[in-house]
Amino acid sequence: MANTDSLTQVANRRYFDRTLEKEWNKAIETQQSLSLLLIDIDCFKQYNDTYGHQQGDECLIQVAQTFKTVVRHDYDCVARYGGEEFAVILPQTTLQEAKIVAVKIIKAVRQLQIEHRTSIASDIVTLSIGISVSIPQANDSLEDFIQKADKALYQAKQQGRDRFVILV
């Protein structure tokens, strides 16, 4: 239980932090590609303000469970990063494969058709995703890797939301 977010039933932030560090070190050792998706539910504050926190919690649960249906491997990690933000760690995943996962996540959440009449992105719940991909070297910084995904997420929001942006 200590590794699981009690609301969404995906990994919690503590588990995410430990897993990302472990996968980062493994990627350095094996020289495999590592991808990180930072995901934000678009205009979630407005969602909560419009539909109430109980419905907001239900939305978070549905979205998080949808992520779990899209990831490809047991070793991929879906986690609640904070509030309405989620993260997906994709070990041994190239840029092209990360794009495919991002597209599938965006489509799967759109298919839920969760009404969101106060969103500036759409009349249904949508996502913005920032992606960072690396084959890390021993002197590379895990913090820089996370910052790239965060910067990409910010760019996705700036470009109109309901999309993904990749920084490598």
PDB file of C-alpha atoms in Angstrom:
ATOM      1  CA  MET A   1       0.000   0.000   0.000  1.00  0.00           C
ATOM      2  CA  ALA A   2       2.875   2.395   0.717  1.00  0.00           C
ATOM      3  CA  ASN A   3       3.675   2.416  -3.017  1.00  0.00           C
ATOM      4  CA  THR A   4       0.136   3.100  -4.255  1.00  0.00           C
ATOM      5  CA  ASP A   5      -1.836   6.329  -4.489  1.00  0.00           C
ATOM      6  CA  SER A   6      -4.940   5.640  -2.413  1.00  0.00           C
ATOM      7  CA  LEU A   7      -7.335   7.489  -4.753  1.00  0.00           C
ATOM      8  CA  THR A   8      -6.213   6.432  -8.225  1.00  0.00           C
ATOM      9  CA  GLN A   9      -4.667   3.033  -7.379  1.00  0.00           C
ATOM     10  CA  VAL A  10      -1.564   3.751  -9.497  1.00  0.00           C
ATOM     11  CA  ALA A  11       1.933   4.189  -8.095  1.00  0.00           C
ATOM     12  CA  ASN A  12       2.446   7.141  -5.759  1.00  0.00           C
ATOM     13  CA  ARG A  13       5.067   9.876  -6.041  1.00  0.00           C
ATOM     14  CA  ARG A  14       7.490   8.164  -3.660  1.00  0.00           C
ATOM     15  CA  TYR A  15       7.394   4.959  -5.682  1.00  0.00           C
ATOM     16  CA  PHE A  16       7.772   6.965  -8.903  1.00  0.00           C
ATOM     17  CA  ASP A  17      10.898   8.744  -7.602  1.00  0.00           C
ATOM     18  CA  ARG A  18      12.539   5.462  -6.544  1.00  0.00           C
ATOM     19  CA  THR A  19      11.587   3.677  -9.771  1.00  0.00           C
ATOM     20  CA  LEU A  20      12.782   6.474 -12.033  1.00  0.00           C
ATOM     21  CA  GLU A  21      16.158   6.579 -10.292  1.00  0.00           C
ATOM     22  CA  LYS A  22      16.476   2.785 -10.567  1.00  0.00           C
ATOM     23  CA  GLU A  23      15.523   2.804 -14.273  1.00  0.00           C
ATOM     24  CA  TRP A  24      17.854   5.750 -14.965  1.00  0.00           C
ATOM     25  CA  ASN A  25      20.790   3.862 -13.456  1.00  0.00           C
ATOM     26  CA  LYS A  26      19.831   0.693 -15.334  1.00  0.00           C
ATOM     27  CA  ALA A  27      19.641   2.660 -18.621  1.00  0.00           C
ATOM     28  CA  ILE A  28      23.135   4.060 -17.998  1.00  0.00           C
ATOM     29  CA  GLU A  29      24.450   0.567 -17.328  1.00  0.00           C
ATOM     30  CA  THR A  30      22.759  -1.099 -20.316  1.00  0.00           C
ATOM     31  CA  GLN A  31      22.821   1.916 -22.662  1.00  0.00           C
ATOM     32  CA  GLN A  32      19.111   1.453 -23.330  1.00  0.00           C
ATOM     33  CA  SER A  33      16.722   4.263 -24.121  1.00  0.00           C
ATOM     34  CA  LEU A  34      14.529   5.596 -21.305  1.00  0.00           C
ATOM     35  CA  SER A  35      11.392   7.673 -21.848  1.00  0.00           C
ATOM     36  CA  LEU A  36       9.423   9.757 -19.372  1.00  0.00           C
ATOM     37  CA  LEU A  37       5.942  11.158 -19.938  1.00  0.00           C
ATOM     38  CA  LEU A  38       4.640  13.907 -17.650  1.00  0.00           C
ATOM     39  CA  ILE A  39       0.886  14.222 -18.115  1.00  0.00           C
ATOM     40  CA  ASP A  40      -1.495  16.932 -17.007  1.00  0.00           C
ATOM     41  CA  ILE A  41      -5.289  16.826 -17.220  1.00  0.00           C
ATOM     42  CA  ASP A  42      -6.151  20.008 -19.114  1.00  0.00           C
ATOM     43  CA  CYS A  43      -7.962  22.714 -17.120  1.00  0.00           C
ATOM     44  CA  PHE A  44      -8.531  20.424 -14.154  1.00  0.00           C
ATOM     45  CA  LYS A  45      -9.040  23.261 -11.666  1.00  0.00           C
ATOM     46  CA  GLN A  46     -11.968  24.439 -13.786  1.00  0.00           C
ATOM     47  CA  TYR A  47     -13.232  20.852 -13.910  1.00  0.00           C
ATOM     48  CA  ASN A  48     -13.270  20.689 -10.107  1.00  0.00           C
ATOM     49  CA  ASP A  49     -14.866  24.144  -9.873  1.00  0.00           C
ATOM     50  CA  THR A  50     -17.589  23.160 -12.366  1.00  0.00           C
ATOM     51  CA  TYR A  51     -18.380  19.575 -11.376  1.00  0.00           C
ATOM     52  CA  GLY A  52     -17.196  19.434  -7.747  1.00  0.00           C
ATOM     53  CA  HIS A  53     -14.345  17.624  -6.045  1.00  0.00           C
ATOM     54  CA  GLN A  54     -16.140  14.283  -5.819  1.00  0.00           C
ATOM     55  CA  GLN A  55     -16.620  14.231  -9.595  1.00  0.00           C
ATOM     56  CA  GLY A  56     -13.029  15.478  -9.940  1.00  0.00           C
ATOM     57  CA  ASP A  57     -11.822  12.488  -7.944  1.00  0.00           C
ATOM     58  CA  GLU A  58     -13.873  10.176 -10.172  1.00  0.00           C
ATOM     59  CA  CYS A  59     -12.260  11.782 -13.242  1.00  0.00           C
ATOM     60  CA  LEU A  60      -8.763  11.244 -11.787  1.00  0.00           C
ATOM     61  CA  ILE A  61      -9.557   7.577 -11.120  1.00  0.00           C
ATOM     62  CA  GLN A  62     -10.900   6.980 -14.640  1.00  0.00           C
ATOM     63  CA  VAL A  63      -7.963   8.716 -16.304  1.00  0.00           C
ATOM     64  CA  ALA A  64      -5.349   6.920 -14.183  1.00  0.00           C
ATOM     65  CA  GLN A  65      -6.921   3.525 -14.822  1.00  0.00           C
ATOM     66  CA  THR A  66      -6.996   4.307 -18.548  1.00  0.00           C
ATOM     67  CA  PHE A  67      -3.234   4.933 -18.511  1.00  0.00           C
ATOM     68  CA  LYS A  68      -2.742   1.469 -17.057  1.00  0.00           C
ATOM     69  CA  THR A  69      -4.586  -0.089 -20.015  1.00  0.00           C
ATOM     70  CA  VAL A  70      -2.298   1.655 -22.522  1.00  0.00           C
ATOM     71  CA  VAL A  71       1.179   0.890 -21.150  1.00  0.00           C
ATOM     72  CA  ARG A  72       2.817  -2.036 -22.856  1.00  0.00           C
ATOM     73  CA  HIS A  73       4.952  -3.840 -20.302  1.00  0.00           C
ATOM     74  CA  ASP A  74       4.812  -4.901 -16.672  1.00  0.00           C
ATOM     75  CA  TYR A  75       7.942  -2.856 -16.029  1.00  0.00           C
ATOM     76  CA  ASP A  76       6.385   0.386 -17.345  1.00  0.00           C
ATOM     77  CA  CYS A  77       5.325   2.542 -14.409  1.00  0.00           C
ATOM     78  CA  VAL A  78       2.193   4.712 -14.224  1.00  0.00           C
ATOM     79  CA  ALA A  79       2.253   7.064 -11.241  1.00  0.00           C
ATOM     80  CA  ARG A  80       0.373   9.974  -9.777  1.00  0.00           C
ATOM     81  CA  TYR A  81       2.936  12.748  -9.854  1.00  0.00           C
ATOM     82  CA  GLY A  82       0.853  15.260  -7.918  1.00  0.00           C
ATOM     83  CA  GLY A  83      -2.685  16.690  -8.039  1.00  0.00           C
ATOM     84  CA  GLU A  84      -3.915  16.181 -11.586  1.00  0.00           C
ATOM     85  CA  GLU A  85      -0.448  15.351 -12.893  1.00  0.00           C
ATOM     86  CA  PHE A  86       0.661  11.850 -13.737  1.00  0.00           C
ATOM     87  CA  ALA A  87       3.896  10.338 -14.958  1.00  0.00           C
ATOM     88  CA  VAL A  88       4.705   7.280 -17.018  1.00  0.00           C
ATOM     89  CA  ILE A  89       8.181   5.730 -16.952  1.00  0.00           C
ATOM     90  CA  LEU A  90       8.916   3.719 -20.093  1.00  0.00           C
ATOM     91  CA  PRO A  91      12.181   1.769 -19.810  1.00  0.00           C
ATOM     92  CA  GLN A  92      13.767   0.474 -23.026  1.00  0.00           C
ATOM     93  CA  THR A  93      11.527   2.812 -25.017  1.00  0.00           C
ATOM     94  CA  THR A  94      12.715   4.816 -28.014  1.00  0.00           C
ATOM     95  CA  LEU A  95      11.484   8.218 -29.154  1.00  0.00           C
ATOM     96  CA  GLN A  96       9.207   6.606 -31.747  1.00  0.00           C
ATOM     97  CA  GLU A  97       7.768   4.147 -29.225  1.00  0.00           C
ATOM     98  CA  ALA A  98       7.179   6.950 -26.691  1.00  0.00           C
ATOM     99  CA  LYS A  99       5.236   8.885 -29.347  1.00  0.00           C
ATOM    100  CA  ILE A 100       3.040   5.859 -29.981  1.00  0.00           C
ATOM    101  CA  VAL A 101       2.290   5.478 -26.262  1.00  0.00           C
ATOM    102  CA  ALA A 102       1.491   9.216 -25.960  1.00  0.00           C
ATOM    103  CA  VAL A 103      -0.907   9.071 -28.912  1.00  0.00           C
ATOM    104  CA  LYS A 104      -2.622   5.992 -27.453  1.00  0.00           C
ATOM    105  CA  ILE A 105      -2.975   7.683 -24.043  1.00  0.00           C
ATOM    106  CA  ILE A 106      -4.453  10.843 -25.554  1.00  0.00           C
ATOM    107  CA  LYS A 107      -6.894   8.827 -27.701  1.00  0.00           C
ATOM    108  CA  ALA A 108      -7.910   6.524 -24.834  1.00  0.00           C
ATOM    109  CA  VAL A 109      -8.742   9.471 -22.554  1.00  0.00           C
ATOM    110  CA  ARG A 110     -10.672  11.213 -25.336  1.00  0.00           C
ATOM    111  CA  GLN A 111     -12.664   7.989 -25.838  1.00  0.00           C
ATOM    112  CA  LEU A 112     -13.824   8.203 -22.230  1.00  0.00           C
ATOM    113  CA  GLN A 113     -15.874  11.215 -23.394  1.00  0.00           C
ATOM    114  CA  ILE A 114     -15.833  12.815 -19.924  1.00  0.00           C
ATOM    115  CA  GLU A 115     -17.695  16.103 -20.287  1.00  0.00           C
ATOM    116  CA  HIS A 116     -15.652  19.251 -19.543  1.00  0.00           C
ATOM    117  CA  ARG A 117     -17.664  22.270 -20.665  1.00  0.00           C
ATOM    118  CA  THR A 118     -15.318  24.812 -19.005  1.00  0.00           C
ATOM    119  CA  SER A 119     -12.100  23.592 -20.649  1.00  0.00           C
ATOM    120  CA  ILE A 120     -10.387  25.927 -23.115  1.00  0.00           C
ATOM    121  CA  ALA A 121      -9.039  22.867 -24.976  1.00  0.00           C
ATOM    122  CA  SER A 122     -12.194  20.857 -25.694  1.00  0.00           C
ATOM    123  CA  ASP A 123     -15.690  20.056 -24.426  1.00  0.00           C
ATOM    124  CA  ILE A 124     -14.338  16.766 -23.031  1.00  0.00           C
ATOM    125  CA  VAL A 125     -11.431  15.953 -20.721  1.00  0.00           C
ATOM    126  CA  THR A 126      -8.101  16.087 -22.588  1.00  0.00           C
ATOM    127  CA  LEU A 127      -4.424  15.805 -21.714  1.00  0.00           C
ATOM    128  CA  SER A 128      -1.186  17.670 -22.251  1.00  0.00           C
ATOM    129  CA  ILE A 129       1.924  15.492 -22.273  1.00  0.00           C
ATOM    130  CA  GLY A 130       5.598  16.361 -22.054  1.00  0.00           C
ATOM    131  CA  ILE A 131       8.045  13.687 -23.129  1.00  0.00           C
ATOM    132  CA  SER A 132      11.745  13.309 -22.452  1.00  0.00           C
ATOM    133  CA  VAL A 133      13.785  10.540 -24.069  1.00  0.00           C
ATOM    134  CA  SER A 134      17.413   9.701 -23.400  1.00  0.00           C
ATOM    135  CA  ILE A 135      20.099   7.060 -23.563  1.00  0.00           C
ATOM    136  CA  PRO A 136      21.767   8.443 -20.460  1.00  0.00           C
ATOM    137  CA  GLN A 137      25.502   8.544 -19.906  1.00  0.00           C
ATOM    138  CA  ALA A 138      27.198   8.288 -16.501  1.00  0.00           C
ATOM    139  CA  ASN A 139      27.684  12.062 -16.247  1.00  0.00           C
ATOM    140  CA  ASP A 140      24.108  12.967 -17.315  1.00  0.00           C
ATOM    141  CA  SER A 141      21.693  14.398 -14.777  1.00  0.00           C
ATOM    142  CA  LEU A 142      18.424  12.695 -13.868  1.00  0.00           C
ATOM    143  CA  GLU A 143      17.107  16.105 -12.765  1.00  0.00           C
ATOM    144  CA  ASP A 144      17.806  17.522 -16.253  1.00  0.00           C
ATOM    145  CA  PHE A 145      15.954  14.575 -17.778  1.00  0.00           C
ATOM    146  CA  ILE A 146      12.888  15.304 -15.604  1.00  0.00           C
ATOM    147  CA  GLN A 147      13.186  19.048 -16.357  1.00  0.00           C
ATOM    148  CA  LYS A 148      13.078  18.325 -20.099  1.00  0.00           C
ATOM    149  CA  ALA A 149       9.798  16.442 -19.700  1.00  0.00           C
ATOM    150  CA  ASP A 150       8.446  19.265 -17.537  1.00  0.00           C
ATOM    151  CA  LYS A 151       9.505  21.892 -20.081  1.00  0.00           C
ATOM    152  CA  ALA A 152       7.915  19.830 -22.872  1.00  0.00           C
ATOM    153  CA  LEU A 153       4.683  19.635 -20.822  1.00  0.00           C
ATOM    154  CA  TYR A 154       4.714  23.421 -20.419  1.00  0.00           C
ATOM    155  CA  GLN A 155       5.194  23.794 -24.194  1.00  0.00           C
ATOM    156  CA  ALA A 156       2.267  21.444 -24.867  1.00  0.00           C
ATOM    157  CA  LYS A 157       0.073  23.675 -22.696  1.00  0.00           C
ATOM    158  CA  GLN A 158       1.391  26.838 -24.354  1.00  0.00           C
ATOM    159  CA  GLN A 159       0.638  25.378 -27.800  1.00  0.00           C
ATOM    160  CA  GLY A 160      -3.031  24.909 -26.938  1.00  0.00           C
ATOM    161  CA  ARG A 161      -3.202  21.755 -24.790  1.00  0.00           C
ATOM    162  CA  ASP A 162      -4.653  18.392 -25.925  1.00  0.00           C
ATOM    163  CA  ARG A 163      -1.280  17.337 -27.394  1.00  0.00           C
ATOM    164  CA  PHE A 164       2.212  16.107 -26.613  1.00  0.00           C
ATOM    165  CA  VAL A 165       5.622  17.705 -27.061  1.00  0.00           C
ATOM    166  CA  ILE A 166       8.944  15.840 -27.005  1.00  0.00           C
ATOM    167  CA  LEU A 167      12.325  17.144 -25.874  1.00  0.00           C
ATOM    168  CA  VAL A 168      15.318  14.819 -26.302  1.00  0.00           C
TER     169      VAL A 168
END
